[in-house]
Coordinates of N, CA and C in Angstrom, one line a residue:
Chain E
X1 N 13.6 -15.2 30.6 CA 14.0 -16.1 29.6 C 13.0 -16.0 28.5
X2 N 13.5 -15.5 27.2 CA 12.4 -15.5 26.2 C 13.0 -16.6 24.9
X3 N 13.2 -17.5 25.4 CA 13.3 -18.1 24.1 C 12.9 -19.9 24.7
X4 N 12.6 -21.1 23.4 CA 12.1 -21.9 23.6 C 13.4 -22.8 23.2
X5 N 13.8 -23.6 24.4 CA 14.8 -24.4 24.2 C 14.4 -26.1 23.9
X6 N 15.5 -26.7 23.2 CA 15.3 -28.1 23.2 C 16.5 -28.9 23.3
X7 N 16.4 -30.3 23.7 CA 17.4 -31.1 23.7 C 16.7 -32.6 23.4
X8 N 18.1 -33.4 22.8 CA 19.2 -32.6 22.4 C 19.3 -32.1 21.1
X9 N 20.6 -31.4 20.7 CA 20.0 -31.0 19.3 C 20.5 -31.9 18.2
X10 N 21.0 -32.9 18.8 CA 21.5 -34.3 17.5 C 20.7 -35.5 18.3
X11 N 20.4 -36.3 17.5 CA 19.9 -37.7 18.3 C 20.1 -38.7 16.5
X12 N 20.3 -39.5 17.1 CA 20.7 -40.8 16.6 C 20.6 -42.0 17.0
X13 N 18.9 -42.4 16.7 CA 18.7 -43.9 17.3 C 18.1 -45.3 16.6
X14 N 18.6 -46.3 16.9 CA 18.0 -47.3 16.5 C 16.7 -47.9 16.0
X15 N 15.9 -48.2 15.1 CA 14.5 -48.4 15.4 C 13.9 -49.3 16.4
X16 N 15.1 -50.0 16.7 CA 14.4 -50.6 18.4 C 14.8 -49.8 19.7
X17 N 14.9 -48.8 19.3 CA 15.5 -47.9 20.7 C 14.1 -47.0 21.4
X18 N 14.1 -46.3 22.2 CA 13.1 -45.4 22.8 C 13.9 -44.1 23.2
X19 N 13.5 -43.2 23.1 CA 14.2 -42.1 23.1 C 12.9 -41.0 23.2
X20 N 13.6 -39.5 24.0 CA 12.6 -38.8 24.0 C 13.2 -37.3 23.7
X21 N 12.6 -36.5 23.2 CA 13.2 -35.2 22.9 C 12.4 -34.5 24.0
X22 N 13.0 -33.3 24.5 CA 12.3 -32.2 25.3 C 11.9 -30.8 24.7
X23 N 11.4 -30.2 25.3 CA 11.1 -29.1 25.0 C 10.8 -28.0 26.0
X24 N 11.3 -27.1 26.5 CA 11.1 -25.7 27.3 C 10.8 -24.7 27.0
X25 N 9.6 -23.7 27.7 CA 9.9 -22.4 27.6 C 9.4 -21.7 28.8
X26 N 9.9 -20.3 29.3 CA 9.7 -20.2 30.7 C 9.0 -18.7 30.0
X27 N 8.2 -19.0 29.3 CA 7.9 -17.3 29.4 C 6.0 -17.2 29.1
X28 N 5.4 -18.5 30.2 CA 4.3 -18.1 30.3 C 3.5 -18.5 29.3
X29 N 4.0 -19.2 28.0 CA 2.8 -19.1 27.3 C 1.6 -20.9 27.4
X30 N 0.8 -21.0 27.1 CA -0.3 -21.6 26.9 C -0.3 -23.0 26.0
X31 N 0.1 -22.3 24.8 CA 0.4 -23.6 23.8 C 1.4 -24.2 23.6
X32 N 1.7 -25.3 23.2 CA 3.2 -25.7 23.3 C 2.8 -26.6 21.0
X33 N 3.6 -26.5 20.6 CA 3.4 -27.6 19.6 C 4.5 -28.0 19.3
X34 N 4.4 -29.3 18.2 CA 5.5 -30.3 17.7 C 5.4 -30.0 16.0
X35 N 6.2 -29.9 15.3 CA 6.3 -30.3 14.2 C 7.7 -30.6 13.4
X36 N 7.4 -31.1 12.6 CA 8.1 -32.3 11.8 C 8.6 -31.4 10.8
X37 N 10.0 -31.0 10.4 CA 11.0 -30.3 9.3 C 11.6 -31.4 8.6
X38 N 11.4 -31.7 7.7 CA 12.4 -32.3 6.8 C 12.9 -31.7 5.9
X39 N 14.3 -32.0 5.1 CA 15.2 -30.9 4.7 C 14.3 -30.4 3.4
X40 N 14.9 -29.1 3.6 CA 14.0 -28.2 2.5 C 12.6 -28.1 2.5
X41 N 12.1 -28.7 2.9 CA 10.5 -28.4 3.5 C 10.1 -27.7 4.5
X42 N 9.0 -27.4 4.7 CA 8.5 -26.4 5.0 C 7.8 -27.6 6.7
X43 N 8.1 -26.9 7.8 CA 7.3 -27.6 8.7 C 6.2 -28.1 8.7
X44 N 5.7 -29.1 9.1 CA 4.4 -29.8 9.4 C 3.8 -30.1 10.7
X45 N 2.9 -29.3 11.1 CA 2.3 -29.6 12.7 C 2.0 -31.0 12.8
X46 N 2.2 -31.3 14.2 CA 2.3 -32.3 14.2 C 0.7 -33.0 15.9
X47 N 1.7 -32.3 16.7 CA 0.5 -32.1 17.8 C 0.8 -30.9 18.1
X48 N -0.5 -30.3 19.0 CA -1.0 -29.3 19.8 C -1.1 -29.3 20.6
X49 N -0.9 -28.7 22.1 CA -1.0 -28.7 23.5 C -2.0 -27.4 23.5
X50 N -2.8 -27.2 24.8 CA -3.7 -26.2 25.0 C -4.2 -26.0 26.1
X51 N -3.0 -25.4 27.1 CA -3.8 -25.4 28.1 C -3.1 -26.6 28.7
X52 N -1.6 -27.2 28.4 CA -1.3 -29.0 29.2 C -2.6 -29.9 28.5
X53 N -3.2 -30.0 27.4 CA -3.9 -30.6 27.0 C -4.1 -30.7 25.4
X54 N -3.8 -32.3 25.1 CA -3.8 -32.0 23.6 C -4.5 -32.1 23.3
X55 N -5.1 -31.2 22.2 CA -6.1 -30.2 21.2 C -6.2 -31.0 20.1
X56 N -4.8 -30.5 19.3 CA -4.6 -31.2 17.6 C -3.7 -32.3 17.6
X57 N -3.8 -33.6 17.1 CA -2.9 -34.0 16.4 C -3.3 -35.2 14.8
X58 N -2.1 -34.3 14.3 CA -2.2 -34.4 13.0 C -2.3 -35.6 12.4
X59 N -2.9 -36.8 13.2 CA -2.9 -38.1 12.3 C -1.4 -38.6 12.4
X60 N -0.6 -38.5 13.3 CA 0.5 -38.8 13.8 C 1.2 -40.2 14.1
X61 N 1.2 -41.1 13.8 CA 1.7 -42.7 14.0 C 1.9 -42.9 15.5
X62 N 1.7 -44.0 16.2 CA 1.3 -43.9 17.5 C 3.1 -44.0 18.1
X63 N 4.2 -44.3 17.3 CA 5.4 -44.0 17.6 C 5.7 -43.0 18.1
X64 N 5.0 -41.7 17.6 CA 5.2 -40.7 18.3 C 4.4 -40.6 19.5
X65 N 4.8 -40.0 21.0 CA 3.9 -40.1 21.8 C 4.3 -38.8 22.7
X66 N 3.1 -37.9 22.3 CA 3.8 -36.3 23.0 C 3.2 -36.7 24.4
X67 N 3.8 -35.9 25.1 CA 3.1 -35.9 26.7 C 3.3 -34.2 27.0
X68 N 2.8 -33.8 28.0 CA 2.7 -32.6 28.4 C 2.7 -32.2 30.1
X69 N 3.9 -32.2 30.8 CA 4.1 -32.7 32.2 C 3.1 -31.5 32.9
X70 N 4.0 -30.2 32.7 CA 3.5 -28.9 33.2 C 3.6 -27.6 31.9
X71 N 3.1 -26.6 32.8 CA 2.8 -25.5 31.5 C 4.2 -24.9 30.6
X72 N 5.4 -25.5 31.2 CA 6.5 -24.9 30.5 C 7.3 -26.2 29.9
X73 N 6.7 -27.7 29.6 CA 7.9 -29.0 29.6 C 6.8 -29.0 28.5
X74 N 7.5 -29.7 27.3 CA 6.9 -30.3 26.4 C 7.9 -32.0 25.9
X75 N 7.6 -32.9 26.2 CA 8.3 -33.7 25.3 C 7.8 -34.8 24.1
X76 N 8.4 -35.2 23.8 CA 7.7 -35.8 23.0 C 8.6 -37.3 22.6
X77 N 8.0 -38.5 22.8 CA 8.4 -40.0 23.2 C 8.6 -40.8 22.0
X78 N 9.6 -41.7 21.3 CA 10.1 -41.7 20.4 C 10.4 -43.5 20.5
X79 N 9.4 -43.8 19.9 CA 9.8 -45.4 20.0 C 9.3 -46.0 18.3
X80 N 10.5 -47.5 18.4 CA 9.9 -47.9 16.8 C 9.8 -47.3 15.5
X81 N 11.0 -46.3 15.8 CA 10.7 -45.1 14.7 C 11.2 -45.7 13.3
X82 N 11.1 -45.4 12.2 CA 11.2 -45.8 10.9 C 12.6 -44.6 10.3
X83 N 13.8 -45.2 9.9 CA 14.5 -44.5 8.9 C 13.4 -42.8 8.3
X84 N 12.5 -43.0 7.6 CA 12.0 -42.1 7.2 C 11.3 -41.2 8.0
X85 N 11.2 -41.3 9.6 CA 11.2 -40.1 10.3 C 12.4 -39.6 10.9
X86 N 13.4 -39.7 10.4 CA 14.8 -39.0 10.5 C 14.1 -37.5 9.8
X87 N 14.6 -36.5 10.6 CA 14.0 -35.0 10.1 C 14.6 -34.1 11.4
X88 N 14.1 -32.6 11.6 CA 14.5 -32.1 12.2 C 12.6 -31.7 12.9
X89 N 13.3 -32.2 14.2 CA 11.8 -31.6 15.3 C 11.8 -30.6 16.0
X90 N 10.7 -29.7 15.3 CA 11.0 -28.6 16.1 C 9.6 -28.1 17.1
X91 N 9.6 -27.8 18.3 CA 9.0 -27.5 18.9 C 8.3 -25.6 19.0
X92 N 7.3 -25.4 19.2 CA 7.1 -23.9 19.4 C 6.0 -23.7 20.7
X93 N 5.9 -22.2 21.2 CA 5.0 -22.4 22.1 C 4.5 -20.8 21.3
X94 N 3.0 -20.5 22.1 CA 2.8 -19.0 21.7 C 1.6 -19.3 23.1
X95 N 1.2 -17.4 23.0 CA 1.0 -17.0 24.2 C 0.1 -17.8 25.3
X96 N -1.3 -17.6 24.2 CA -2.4 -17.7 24.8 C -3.5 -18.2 23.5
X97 N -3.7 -19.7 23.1 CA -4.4 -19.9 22.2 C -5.5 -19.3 21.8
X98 N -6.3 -18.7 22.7 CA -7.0 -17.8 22.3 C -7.2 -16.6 21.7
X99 N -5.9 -16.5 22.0 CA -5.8 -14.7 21.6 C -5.2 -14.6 20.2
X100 N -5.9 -13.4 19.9 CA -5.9 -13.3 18.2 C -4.6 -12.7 18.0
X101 N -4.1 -13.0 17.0 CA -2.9 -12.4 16.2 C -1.6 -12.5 17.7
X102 N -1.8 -13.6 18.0 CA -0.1 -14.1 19.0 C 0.4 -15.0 18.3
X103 N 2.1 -14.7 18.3 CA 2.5 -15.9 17.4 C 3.4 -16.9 18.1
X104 N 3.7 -17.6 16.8 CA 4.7 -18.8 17.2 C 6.3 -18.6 17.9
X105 N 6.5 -19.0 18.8 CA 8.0 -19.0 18.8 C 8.9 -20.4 19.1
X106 N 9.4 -20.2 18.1 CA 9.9 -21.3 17.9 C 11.3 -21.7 18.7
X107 N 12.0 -22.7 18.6 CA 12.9 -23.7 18.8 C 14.0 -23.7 18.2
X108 N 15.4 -24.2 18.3 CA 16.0 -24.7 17.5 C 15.8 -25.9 16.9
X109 N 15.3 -26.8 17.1 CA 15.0 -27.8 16.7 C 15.6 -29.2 17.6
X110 N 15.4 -30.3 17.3 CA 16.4 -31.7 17.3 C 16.7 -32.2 16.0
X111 N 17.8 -32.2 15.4 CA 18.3 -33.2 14.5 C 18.4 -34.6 14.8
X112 N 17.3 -35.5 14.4 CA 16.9 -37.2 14.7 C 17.5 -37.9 13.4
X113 N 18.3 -38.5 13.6 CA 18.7 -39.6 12.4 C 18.0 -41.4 13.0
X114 N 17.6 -42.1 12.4 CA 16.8 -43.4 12.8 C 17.6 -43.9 11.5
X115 N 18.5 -45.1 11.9 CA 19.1 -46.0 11.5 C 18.4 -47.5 11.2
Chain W
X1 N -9.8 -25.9 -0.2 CA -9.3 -26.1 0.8 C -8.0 -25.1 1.2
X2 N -7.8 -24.8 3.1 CA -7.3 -24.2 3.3 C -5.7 -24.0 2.7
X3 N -4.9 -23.5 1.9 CA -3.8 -23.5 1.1 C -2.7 -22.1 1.1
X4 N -1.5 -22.6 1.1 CA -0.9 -21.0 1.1 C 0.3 -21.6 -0.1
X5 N 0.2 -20.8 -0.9 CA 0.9 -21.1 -1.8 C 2.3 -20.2 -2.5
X6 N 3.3 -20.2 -2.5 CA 4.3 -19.8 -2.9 C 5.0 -20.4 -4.1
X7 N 5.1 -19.2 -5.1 CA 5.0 -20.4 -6.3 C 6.8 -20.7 -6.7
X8 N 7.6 -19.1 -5.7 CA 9.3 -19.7 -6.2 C 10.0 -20.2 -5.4
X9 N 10.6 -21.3 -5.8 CA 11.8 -21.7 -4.5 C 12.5 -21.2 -4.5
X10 N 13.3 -20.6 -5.2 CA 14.4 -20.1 -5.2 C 14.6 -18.5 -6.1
X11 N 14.7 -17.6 -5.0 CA 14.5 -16.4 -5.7 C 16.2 -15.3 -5.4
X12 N 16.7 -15.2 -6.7 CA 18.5 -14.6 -6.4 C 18.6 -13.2 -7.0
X13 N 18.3 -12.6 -6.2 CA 18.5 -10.9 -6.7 C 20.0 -10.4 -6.5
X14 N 20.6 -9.4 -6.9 CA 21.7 -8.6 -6.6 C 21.7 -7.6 -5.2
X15 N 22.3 -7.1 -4.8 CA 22.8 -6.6 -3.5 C 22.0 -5.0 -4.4
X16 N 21.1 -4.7 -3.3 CA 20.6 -3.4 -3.8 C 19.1 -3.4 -4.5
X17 N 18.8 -4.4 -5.2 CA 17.8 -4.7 -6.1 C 16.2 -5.2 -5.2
X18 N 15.4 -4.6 -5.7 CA 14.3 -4.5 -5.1 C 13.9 -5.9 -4.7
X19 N 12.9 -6.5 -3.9 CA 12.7 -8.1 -3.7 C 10.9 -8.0 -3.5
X20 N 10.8 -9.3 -4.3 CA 9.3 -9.4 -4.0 C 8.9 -10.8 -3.8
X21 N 9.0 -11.4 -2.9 CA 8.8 -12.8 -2.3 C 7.0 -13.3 -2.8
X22 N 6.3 -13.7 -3.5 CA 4.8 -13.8 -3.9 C 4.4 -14.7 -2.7
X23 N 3.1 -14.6 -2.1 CA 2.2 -15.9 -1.3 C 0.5 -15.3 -1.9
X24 N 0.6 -16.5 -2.1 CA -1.2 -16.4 -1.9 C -1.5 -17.2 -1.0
X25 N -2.9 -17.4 -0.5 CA -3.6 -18.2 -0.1 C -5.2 -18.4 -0.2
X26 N -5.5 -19.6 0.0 CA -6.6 -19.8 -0.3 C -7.4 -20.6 1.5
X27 N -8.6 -19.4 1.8 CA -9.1 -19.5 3.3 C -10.5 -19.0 2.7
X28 N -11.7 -19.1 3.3 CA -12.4 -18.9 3.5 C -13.2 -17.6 4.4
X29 N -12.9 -17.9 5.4 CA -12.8 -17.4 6.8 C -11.6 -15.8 6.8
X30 N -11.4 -15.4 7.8 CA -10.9 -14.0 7.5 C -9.4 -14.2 7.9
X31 N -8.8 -14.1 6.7 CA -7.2 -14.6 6.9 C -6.4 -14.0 7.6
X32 N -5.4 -14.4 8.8 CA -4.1 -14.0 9.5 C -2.9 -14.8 9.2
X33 N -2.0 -13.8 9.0 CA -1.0 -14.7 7.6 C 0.2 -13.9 8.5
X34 N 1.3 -14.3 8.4 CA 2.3 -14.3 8.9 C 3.1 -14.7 7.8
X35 N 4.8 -13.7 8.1 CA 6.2 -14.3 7.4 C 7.1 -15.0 8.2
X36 N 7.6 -15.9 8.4 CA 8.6 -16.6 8.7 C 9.9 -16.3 8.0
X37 N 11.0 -16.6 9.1 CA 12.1 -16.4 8.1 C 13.1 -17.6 9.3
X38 N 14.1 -17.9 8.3 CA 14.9 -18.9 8.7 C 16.0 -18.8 8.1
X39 N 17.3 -17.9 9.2 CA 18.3 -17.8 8.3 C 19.3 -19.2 8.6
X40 N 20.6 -19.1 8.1 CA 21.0 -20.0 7.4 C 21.5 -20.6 9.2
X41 N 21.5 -22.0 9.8 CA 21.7 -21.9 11.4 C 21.1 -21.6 12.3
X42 N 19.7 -20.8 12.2 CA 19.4 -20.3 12.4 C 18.0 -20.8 13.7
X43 N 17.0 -20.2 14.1 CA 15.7 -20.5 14.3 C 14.8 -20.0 13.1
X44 N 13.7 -20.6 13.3 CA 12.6 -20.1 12.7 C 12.0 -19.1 13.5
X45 N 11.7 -17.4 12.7 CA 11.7 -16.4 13.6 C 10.3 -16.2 12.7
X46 N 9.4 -15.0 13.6 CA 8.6 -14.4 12.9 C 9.1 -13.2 12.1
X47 N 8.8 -13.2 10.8 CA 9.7 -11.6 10.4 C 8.2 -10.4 10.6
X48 N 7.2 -10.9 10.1 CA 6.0 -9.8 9.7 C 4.6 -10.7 10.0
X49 N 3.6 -9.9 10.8 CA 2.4 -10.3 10.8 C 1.6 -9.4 10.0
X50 N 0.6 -10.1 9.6 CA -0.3 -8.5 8.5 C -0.5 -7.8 9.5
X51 N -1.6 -8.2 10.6 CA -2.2 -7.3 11.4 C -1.0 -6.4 11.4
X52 N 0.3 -6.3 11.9 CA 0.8 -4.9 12.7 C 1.0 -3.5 11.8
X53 N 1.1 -4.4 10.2 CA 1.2 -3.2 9.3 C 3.0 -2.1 9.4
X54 N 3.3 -3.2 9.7 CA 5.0 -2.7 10.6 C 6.1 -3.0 8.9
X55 N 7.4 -2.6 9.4 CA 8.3 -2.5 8.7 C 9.8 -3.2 9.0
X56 N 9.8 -4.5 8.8 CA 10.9 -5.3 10.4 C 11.8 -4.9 8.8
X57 N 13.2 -4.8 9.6 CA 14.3 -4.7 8.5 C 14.3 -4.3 6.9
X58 N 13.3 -3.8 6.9 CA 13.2 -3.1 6.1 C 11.6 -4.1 5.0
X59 N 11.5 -4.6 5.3 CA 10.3 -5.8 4.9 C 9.0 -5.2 5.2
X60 N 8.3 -5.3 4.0 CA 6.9 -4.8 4.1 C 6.0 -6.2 3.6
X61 N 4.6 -6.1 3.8 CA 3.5 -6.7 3.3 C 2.6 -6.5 3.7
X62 N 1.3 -6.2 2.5 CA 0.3 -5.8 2.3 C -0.6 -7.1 2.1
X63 N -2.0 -7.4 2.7 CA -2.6 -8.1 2.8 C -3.9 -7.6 1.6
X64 N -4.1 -8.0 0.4 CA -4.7 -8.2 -0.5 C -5.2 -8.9 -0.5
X65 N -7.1 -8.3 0.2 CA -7.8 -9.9 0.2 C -8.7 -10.1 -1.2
X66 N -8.6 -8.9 -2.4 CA -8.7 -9.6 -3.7 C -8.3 -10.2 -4.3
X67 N -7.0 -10.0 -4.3 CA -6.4 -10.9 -5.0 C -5.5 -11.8 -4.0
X68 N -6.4 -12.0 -2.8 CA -6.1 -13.4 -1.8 C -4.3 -13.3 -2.1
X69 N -3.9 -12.3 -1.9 CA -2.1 -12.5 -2.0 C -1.9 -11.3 -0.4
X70 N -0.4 -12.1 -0.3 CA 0.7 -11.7 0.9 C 2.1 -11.2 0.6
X71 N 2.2 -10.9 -0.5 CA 3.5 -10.9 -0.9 C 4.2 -9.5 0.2
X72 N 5.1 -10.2 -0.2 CA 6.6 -9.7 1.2 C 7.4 -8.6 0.4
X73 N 7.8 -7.9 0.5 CA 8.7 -6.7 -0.4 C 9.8 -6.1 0.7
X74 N 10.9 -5.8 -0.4 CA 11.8 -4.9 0.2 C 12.7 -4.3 -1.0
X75 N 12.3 -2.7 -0.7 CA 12.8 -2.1 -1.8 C 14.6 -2.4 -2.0
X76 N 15.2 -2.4 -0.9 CA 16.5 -2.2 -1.5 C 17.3 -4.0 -0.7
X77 N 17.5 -4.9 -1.9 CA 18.3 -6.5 -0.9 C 19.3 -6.3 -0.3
X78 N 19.8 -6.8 1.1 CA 20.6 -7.0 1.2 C 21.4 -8.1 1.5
X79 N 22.6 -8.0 1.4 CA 23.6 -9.8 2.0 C 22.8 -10.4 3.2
X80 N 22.7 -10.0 3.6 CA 22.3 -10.6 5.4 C 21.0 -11.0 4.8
X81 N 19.7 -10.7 3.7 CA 18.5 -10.9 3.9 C 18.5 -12.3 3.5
X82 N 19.3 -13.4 3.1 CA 19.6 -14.4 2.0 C 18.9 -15.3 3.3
X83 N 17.6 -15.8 3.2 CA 17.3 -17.2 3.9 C 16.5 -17.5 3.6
X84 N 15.8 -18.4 4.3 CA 14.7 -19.2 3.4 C 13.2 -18.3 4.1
X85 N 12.2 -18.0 3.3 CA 11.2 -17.5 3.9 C 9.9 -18.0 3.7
X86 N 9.5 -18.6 4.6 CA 8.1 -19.1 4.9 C 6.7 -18.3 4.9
X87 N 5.7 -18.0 4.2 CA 4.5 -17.6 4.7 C 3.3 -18.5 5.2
X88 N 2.8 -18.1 6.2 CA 2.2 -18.9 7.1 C 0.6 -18.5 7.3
X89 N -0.3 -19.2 7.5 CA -1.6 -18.8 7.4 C -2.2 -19.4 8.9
X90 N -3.0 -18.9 9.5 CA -3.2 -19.4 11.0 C -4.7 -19.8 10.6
X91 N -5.2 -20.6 11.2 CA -6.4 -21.5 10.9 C -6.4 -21.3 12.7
X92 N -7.9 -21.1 12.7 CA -8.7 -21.0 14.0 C -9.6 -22.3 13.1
X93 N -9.7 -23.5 15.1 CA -10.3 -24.3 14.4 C -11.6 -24.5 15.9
X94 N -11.5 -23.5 16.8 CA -12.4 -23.3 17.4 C -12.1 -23.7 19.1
X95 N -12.9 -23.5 20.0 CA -11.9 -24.4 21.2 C -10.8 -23.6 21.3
X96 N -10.5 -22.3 20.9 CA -9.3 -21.6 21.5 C -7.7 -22.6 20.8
X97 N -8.3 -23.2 20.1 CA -7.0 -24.1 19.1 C -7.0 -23.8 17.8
X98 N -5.5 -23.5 17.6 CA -5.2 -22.8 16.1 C -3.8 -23.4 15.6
X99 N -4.0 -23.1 14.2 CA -2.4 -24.2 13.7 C -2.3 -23.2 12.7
X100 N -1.2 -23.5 12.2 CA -0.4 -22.3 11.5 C -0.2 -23.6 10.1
X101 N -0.6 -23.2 8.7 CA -0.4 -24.1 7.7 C 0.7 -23.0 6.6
X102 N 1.7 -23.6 6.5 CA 3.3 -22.8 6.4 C 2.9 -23.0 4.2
X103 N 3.4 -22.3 3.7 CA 3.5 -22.7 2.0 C 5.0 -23.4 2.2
X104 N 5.4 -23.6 1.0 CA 6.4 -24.4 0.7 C 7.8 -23.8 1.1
X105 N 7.9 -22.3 1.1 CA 8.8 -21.6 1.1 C 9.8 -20.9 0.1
X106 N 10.4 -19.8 0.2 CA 11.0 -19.4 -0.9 C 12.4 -18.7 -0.4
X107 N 13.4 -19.4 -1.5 CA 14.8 -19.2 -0.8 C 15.5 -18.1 -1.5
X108 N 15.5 -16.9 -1.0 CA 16.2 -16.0 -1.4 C 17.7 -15.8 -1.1
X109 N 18.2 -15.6 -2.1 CA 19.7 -15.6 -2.2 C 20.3 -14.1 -2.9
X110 N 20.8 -13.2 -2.5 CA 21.3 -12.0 -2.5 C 22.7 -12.0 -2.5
X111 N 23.2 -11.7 -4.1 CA 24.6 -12.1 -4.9 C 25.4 -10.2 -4.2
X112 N 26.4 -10.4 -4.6 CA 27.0 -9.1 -3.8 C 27.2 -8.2 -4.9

């Protein structure tokens, strides 16, 4: 399996709702990250995993709340969200944070609308 | 500060017509820069890393660290190349943790 799956790929929730998006990849790699697409924009990292351990995160609103189960699950926990984090989240993993010149592979994304 | 900048959004050549996508950036440190590409539906794929010095679909880029540019080329457009393309700069921030800081992007659209 070489590609990084997510679910689901529409969500639509209330701001009093809790909700969580996932994220998979079975091909070994080390890092896992989150970032934030809004339309016509260019992604924004959001957190970093390293190793099941987060590394980076970007000053992120405590609404978001990634967790990191095992080295291939990524999700990321979704409560109290605000209309204006309606965007498309997309998840990536790459090999081995260490290693020079390994890249991102990305996700299709979740399309989140917050009502 | 660390910056990758792409200065067109929206770039529409003819079917055939040479393509030159511009990125600069601004790093300090010894830059690894990457193309993204995102067709229309699609994922976000890697098209080109500098290091490999490779040729994906016909896509070149040369890493100019005088004039701190990445620009993307492809001598002849075609229909299929029309998506939005990202250049991306990877920031090592030490601890074996690295982030990728994307420019704005530039949407190429290839008329028939």
């Amino acid at each position: 399996d070489t590609e990084v799956t997510q679910t689901p790929k529409h969500l639509v929730m209330g701001m009093t709702n809790k909700k969580s998006l996932k994220c998979e990849q079975h091909m070994g790699h080390r890092a896992m990250y989150w970032y934030k697409q809004k339309a016509k924009k260019p992604p924004e990292l959001m957190f970093v995993y390293s190793y099941e351990k987060l590394s980076i995160n970007e000053s992120v609103p405590s609404r978001f709340s990634p967790e990191c189960p095992n080295s291939s699950l990524l999700n990321l926990h979704l409560h109290a969200l605000q209309p204006e984090d309606s965007a498309l989240y997309l998840c990536a993993s790459s090999q081995d944070p260490g290693l020079l010149y390994n890249e991102q592979f990305f996700g299709p994304g979740t399309r989140l609308t917050v009502l | 500060a660390q910056r990758v900048t792409q200065p067109e959004k929206l770039l529409s050549v003819f079917k055939g017509a040479p393509v030159e996508l511009k990125c600069n950036y601004s790093y300090s440190g010894s830059p690894e820069l990457f193309w993204y590409v995102q067709y229309s539906r699609q994922r976000l794929q890697l098209l080109l890393r500098h290091i490999s010095r490779e040729s994906i679909k016909g896509f070149t880029a040369d890493l100019n660290k005088g004039e701190t540019s990445f620009h993307l080329k492809k001598p002849f457009a075609q229909e299929e190349d029309s998506a939005m393309y990202y250049c991306a700069l990877k920031l090592e921030l030490g601890g074996a943790t690295n982030k990728l800081i994307f420019g704005t992007g530039t949407l190429l659209a290839v008329q028939p």
